CSV table of C-alpha atoms in Angstrom, one decimal:
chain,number,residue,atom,x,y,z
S,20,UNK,CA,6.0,19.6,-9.6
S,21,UNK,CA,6.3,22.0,-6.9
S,22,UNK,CA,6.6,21.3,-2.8
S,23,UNK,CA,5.4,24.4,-0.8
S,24,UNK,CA,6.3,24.1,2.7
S,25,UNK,CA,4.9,26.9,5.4
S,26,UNK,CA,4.2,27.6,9.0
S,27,UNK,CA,1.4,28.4,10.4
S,28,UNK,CA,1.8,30.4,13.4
S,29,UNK,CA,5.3,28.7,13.8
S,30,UNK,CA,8.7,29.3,11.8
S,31,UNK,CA,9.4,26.5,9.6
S,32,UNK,CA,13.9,26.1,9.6
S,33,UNK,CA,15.7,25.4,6.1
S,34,UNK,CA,16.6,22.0,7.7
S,35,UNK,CA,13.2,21.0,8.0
S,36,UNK,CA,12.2,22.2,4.6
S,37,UNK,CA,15.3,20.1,2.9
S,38,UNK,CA,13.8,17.0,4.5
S,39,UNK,CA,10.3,17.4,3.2
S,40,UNK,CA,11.6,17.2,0.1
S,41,UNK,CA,13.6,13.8,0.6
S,42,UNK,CA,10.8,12.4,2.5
S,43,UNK,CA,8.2,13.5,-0.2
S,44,UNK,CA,10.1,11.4,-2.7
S,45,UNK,CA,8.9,13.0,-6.1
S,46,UNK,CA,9.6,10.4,-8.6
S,47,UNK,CA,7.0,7.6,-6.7
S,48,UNK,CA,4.1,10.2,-6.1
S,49,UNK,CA,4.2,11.2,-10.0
S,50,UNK,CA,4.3,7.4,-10.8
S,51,UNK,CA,1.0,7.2,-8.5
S,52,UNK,CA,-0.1,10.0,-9.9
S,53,UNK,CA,1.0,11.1,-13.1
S,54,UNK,CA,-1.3,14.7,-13.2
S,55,UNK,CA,0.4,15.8,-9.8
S,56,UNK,CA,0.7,20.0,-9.9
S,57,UNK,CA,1.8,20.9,-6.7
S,58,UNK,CA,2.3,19.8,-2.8
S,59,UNK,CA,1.5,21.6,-0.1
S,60,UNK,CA,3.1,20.8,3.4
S,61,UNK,CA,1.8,23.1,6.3
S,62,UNK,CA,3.3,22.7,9.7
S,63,UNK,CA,1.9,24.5,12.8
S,64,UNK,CA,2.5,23.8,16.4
S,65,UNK,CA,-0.2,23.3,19.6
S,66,UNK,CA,0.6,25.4,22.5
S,67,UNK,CA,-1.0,24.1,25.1
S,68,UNK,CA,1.8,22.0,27.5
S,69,UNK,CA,-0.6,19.2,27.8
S,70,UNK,CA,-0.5,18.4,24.4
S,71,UNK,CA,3.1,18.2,24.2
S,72,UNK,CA,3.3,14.0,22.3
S,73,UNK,CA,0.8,15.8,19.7
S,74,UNK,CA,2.7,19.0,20.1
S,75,UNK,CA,3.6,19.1,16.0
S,76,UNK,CA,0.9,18.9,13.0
S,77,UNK,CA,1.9,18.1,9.5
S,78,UNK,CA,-0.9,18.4,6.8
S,79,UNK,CA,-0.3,17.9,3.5
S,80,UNK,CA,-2.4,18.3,0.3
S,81,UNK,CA,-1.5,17.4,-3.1
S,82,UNK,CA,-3.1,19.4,-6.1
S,83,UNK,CA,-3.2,17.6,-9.2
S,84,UNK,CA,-5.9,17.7,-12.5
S,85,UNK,CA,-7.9,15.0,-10.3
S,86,UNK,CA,-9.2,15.1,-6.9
S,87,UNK,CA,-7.3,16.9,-4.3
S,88,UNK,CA,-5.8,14.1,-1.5
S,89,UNK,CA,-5.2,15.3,2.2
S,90,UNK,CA,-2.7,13.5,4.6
S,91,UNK,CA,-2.4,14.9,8.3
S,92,UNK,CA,-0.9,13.7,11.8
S,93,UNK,CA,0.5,15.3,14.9
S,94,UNK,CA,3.7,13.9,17.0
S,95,UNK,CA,6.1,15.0,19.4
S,96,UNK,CA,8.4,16.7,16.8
S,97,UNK,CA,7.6,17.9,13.0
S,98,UNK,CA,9.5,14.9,11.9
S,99,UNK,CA,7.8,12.3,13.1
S,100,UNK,CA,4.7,13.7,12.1
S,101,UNK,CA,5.9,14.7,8.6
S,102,UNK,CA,6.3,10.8,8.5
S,103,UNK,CA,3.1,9.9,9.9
S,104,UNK,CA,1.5,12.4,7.1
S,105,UNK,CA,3.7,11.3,4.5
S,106,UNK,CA,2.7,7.1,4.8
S,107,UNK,CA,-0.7,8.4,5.0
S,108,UNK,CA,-0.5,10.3,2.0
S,109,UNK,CA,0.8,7.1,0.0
S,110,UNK,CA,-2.2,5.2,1.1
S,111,UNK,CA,-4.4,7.1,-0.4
S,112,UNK,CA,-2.5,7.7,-3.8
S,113,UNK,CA,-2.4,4.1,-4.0
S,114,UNK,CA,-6.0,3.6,-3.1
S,115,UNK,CA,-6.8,6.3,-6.0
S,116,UNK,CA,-4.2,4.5,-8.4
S,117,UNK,CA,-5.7,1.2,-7.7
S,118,UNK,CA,-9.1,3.3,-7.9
S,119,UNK,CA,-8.2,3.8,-11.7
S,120,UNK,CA,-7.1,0.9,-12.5
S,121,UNK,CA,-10.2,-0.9,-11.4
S,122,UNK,CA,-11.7,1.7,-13.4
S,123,UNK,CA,-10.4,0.9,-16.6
S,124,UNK,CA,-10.8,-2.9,-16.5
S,125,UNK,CA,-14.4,-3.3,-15.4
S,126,UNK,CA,-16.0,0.2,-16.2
S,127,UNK,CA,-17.3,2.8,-13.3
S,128,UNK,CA,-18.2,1.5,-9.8
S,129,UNK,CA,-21.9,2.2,-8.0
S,130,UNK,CA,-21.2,3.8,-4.3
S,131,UNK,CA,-22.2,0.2,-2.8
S,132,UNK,CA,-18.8,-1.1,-3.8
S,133,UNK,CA,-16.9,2.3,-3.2
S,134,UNK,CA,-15.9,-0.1,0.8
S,135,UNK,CA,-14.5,-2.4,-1.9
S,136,UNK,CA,-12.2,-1.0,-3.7
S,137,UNK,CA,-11.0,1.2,-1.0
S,138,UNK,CA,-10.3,-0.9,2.3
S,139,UNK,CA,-9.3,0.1,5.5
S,140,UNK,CA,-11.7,3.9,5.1
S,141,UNK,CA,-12.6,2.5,8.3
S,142,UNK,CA,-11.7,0.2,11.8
S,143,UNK,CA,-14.4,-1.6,13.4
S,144,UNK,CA,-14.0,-3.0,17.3
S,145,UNK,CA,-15.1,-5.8,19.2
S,146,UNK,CA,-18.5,-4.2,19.3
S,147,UNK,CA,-18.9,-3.6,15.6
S,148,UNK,CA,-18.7,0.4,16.6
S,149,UNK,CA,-16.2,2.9,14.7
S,150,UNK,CA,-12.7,2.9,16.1
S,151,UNK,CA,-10.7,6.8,15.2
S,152,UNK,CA,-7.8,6.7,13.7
S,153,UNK,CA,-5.1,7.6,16.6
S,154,UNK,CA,-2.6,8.9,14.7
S,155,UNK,CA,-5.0,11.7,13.5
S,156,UNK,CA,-4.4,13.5,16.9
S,157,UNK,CA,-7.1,15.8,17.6
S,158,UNK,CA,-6.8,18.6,20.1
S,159,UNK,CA,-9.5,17.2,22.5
S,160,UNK,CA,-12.8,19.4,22.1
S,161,UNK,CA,-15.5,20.1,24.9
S,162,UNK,CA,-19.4,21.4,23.7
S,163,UNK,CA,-20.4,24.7,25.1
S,164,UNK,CA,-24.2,24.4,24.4
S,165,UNK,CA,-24.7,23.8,20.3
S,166,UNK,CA,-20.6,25.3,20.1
S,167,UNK,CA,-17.6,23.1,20.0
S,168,UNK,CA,-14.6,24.5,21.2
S,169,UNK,CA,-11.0,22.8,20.7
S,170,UNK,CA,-9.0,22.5,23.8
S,171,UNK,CA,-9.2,24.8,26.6
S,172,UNK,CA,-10.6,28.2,24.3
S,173,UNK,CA,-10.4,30.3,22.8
S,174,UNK,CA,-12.9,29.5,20.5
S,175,UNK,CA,-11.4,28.6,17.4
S,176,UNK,CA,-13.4,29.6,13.6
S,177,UNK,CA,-11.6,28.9,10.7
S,178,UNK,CA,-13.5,29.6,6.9
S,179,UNK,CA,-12.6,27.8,3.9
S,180,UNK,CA,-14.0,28.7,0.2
S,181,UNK,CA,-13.5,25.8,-2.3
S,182,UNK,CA,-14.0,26.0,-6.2
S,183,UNK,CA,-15.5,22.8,-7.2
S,184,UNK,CA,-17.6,21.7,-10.4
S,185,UNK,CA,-20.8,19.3,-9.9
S,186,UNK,CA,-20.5,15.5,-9.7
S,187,UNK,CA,-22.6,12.7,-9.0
S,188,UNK,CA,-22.6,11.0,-5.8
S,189,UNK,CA,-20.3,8.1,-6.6
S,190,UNK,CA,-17.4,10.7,-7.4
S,191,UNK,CA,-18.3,12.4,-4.4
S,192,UNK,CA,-18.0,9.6,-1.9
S,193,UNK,CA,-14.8,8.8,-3.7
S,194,UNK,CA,-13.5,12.0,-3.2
S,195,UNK,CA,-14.9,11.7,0.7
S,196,UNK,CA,-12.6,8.7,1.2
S,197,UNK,CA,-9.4,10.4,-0.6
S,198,UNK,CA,-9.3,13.4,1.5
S,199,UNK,CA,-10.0,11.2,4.6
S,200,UNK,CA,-13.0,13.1,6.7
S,201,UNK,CA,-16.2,11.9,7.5
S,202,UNK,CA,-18.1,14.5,5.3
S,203,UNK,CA,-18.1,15.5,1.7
S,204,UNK,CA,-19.6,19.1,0.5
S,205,UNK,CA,-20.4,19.0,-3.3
S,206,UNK,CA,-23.0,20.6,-6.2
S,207,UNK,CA,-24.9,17.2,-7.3
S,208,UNK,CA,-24.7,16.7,-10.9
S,209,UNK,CA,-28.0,16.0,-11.4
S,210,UNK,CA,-30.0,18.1,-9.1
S,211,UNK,CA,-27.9,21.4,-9.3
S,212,UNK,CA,-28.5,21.1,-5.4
S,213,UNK,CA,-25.8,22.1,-3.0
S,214,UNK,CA,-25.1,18.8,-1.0
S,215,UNK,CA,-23.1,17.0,1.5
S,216,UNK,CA,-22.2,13.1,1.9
S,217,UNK,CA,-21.2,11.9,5.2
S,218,UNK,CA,-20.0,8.3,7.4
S,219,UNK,CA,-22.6,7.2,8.8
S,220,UNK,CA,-21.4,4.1,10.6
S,221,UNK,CA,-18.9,1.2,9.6
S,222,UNK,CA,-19.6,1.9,6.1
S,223,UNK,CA,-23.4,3.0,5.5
S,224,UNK,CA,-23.0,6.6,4.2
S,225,UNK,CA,-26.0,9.4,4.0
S,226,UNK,CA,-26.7,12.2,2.1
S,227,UNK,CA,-28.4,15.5,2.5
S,228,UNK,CA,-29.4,17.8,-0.4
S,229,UNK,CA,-30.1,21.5,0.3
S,230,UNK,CA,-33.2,23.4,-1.7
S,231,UNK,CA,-33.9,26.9,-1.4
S,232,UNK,CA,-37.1,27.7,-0.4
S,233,UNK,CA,-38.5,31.2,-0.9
S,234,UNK,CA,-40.9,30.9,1.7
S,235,UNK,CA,-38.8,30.1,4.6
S,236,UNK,CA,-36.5,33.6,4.3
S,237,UNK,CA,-36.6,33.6,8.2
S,238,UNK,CA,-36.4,30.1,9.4
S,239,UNK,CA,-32.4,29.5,9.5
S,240,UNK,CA,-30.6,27.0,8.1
S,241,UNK,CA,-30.7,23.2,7.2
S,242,UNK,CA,-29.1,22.3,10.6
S,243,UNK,CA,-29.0,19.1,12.8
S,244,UNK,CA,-26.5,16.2,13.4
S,245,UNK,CA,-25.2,14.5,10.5
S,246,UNK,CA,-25.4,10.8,11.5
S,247,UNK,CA,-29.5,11.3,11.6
């Protein structure tokens, strides 16, 4: 298994990149997950003075012949946030181990028990309302009209393409929970349809499939908020 380590926007030092690979101990991820190909540890750094505790970002994403799991945190320093990333990123390899296991003893699971078998995909307060995850560290974000921009601008698009082949909505759901965001894009299994799951709240989820209509070659998009 290979551990790629690169900067983005930021030079990443030798010592840093020998550390990754004792924190990343290789021996207990591959007994987690025995189809592991590759790890990818990206570190860049925020600018902006103001967000100098949550100065560092770690993300990591492991590539193996299952789903692909994400781990990410900002600290003050690269280290502390490589740890944050790292404890994350055995959470969720043992939520998929566990995830297997259950598999084999008691056959495949409906997406009403997918809060089951994977605890802790979400923190509920006093209120019964979602609590975020702190040690996700966002860059705070302010709306400019329908736009969202991070910080204090510029405005900031990144693109991602994705190869993925279709799957029902219990594997996508799964999948949701094992890269930890609130939304899942995928080609349902059965309806060919390009789709999304997403959190609704606590741990109702929803579901949107997209259909082409011929008729409506000038009427935009399937847009609106999520949570509807």
């Amino acid at each position: 298994m290979d551990i790629v380590v690169k900067g983005r926007k930021t030079e990443v030092p030798e010592r840093f990149r020998k550390h990754v690979a004792e924190k990343l101990k290789l021996e207990k991820i591959q007994k987690l997950d025995g189809k592991v190909i590759s790890l990818d540890v990206e570190v860049s750094k925020e600018p902006n003075p103001r967000q100098a505790d949550r100065s560092d970002r770690v993300e990591i994403t492991l590539h193996s012949r299952g789903p692909v799991i994400r781990a990410e945190a900002s600290a003050g320093d690269p280290y502390a946030a490589l740890d944050l990333a790292s404890d994350k990123l055995e959470a969720r390899l043992r939520k998929q181990h566990d995830k297997r296991y259950t598999r084999r003893g008691s056959g495949r699971l409906s997406a009403a028990e997918v809060a089951d078998v994977v605890p802790g995909v979400a923190q509920l307060n006093g209120q019964g309302e979602l609590v975020a995850d702190e040690t996700d560290g966002e860059v705070p974000t302010t709306m400019m009209g329908s736009i969202e921009v991070q910080g204090e601008g510029p405005l900031v698009v990144r693109e991602k393409t994705h190869k993925a082949g279709a799957m029902g909505l219990d594997q996508a759901l799964y999948e949701m929970e094992l890269v930890g965001h609130d939304f899942y894009l995928f080609v349902d299994a059965e309806t060919k349809q390009p789709s999304v799951v997403y959190r609704r709240h606590a741990y109702d989820y929803g579901v949107i499939h997209l259909e082409n209509d011929p008729l409506a070659e000038n009427s935009g998009g399937a847009g609106g908020a999520l949570g509807g």
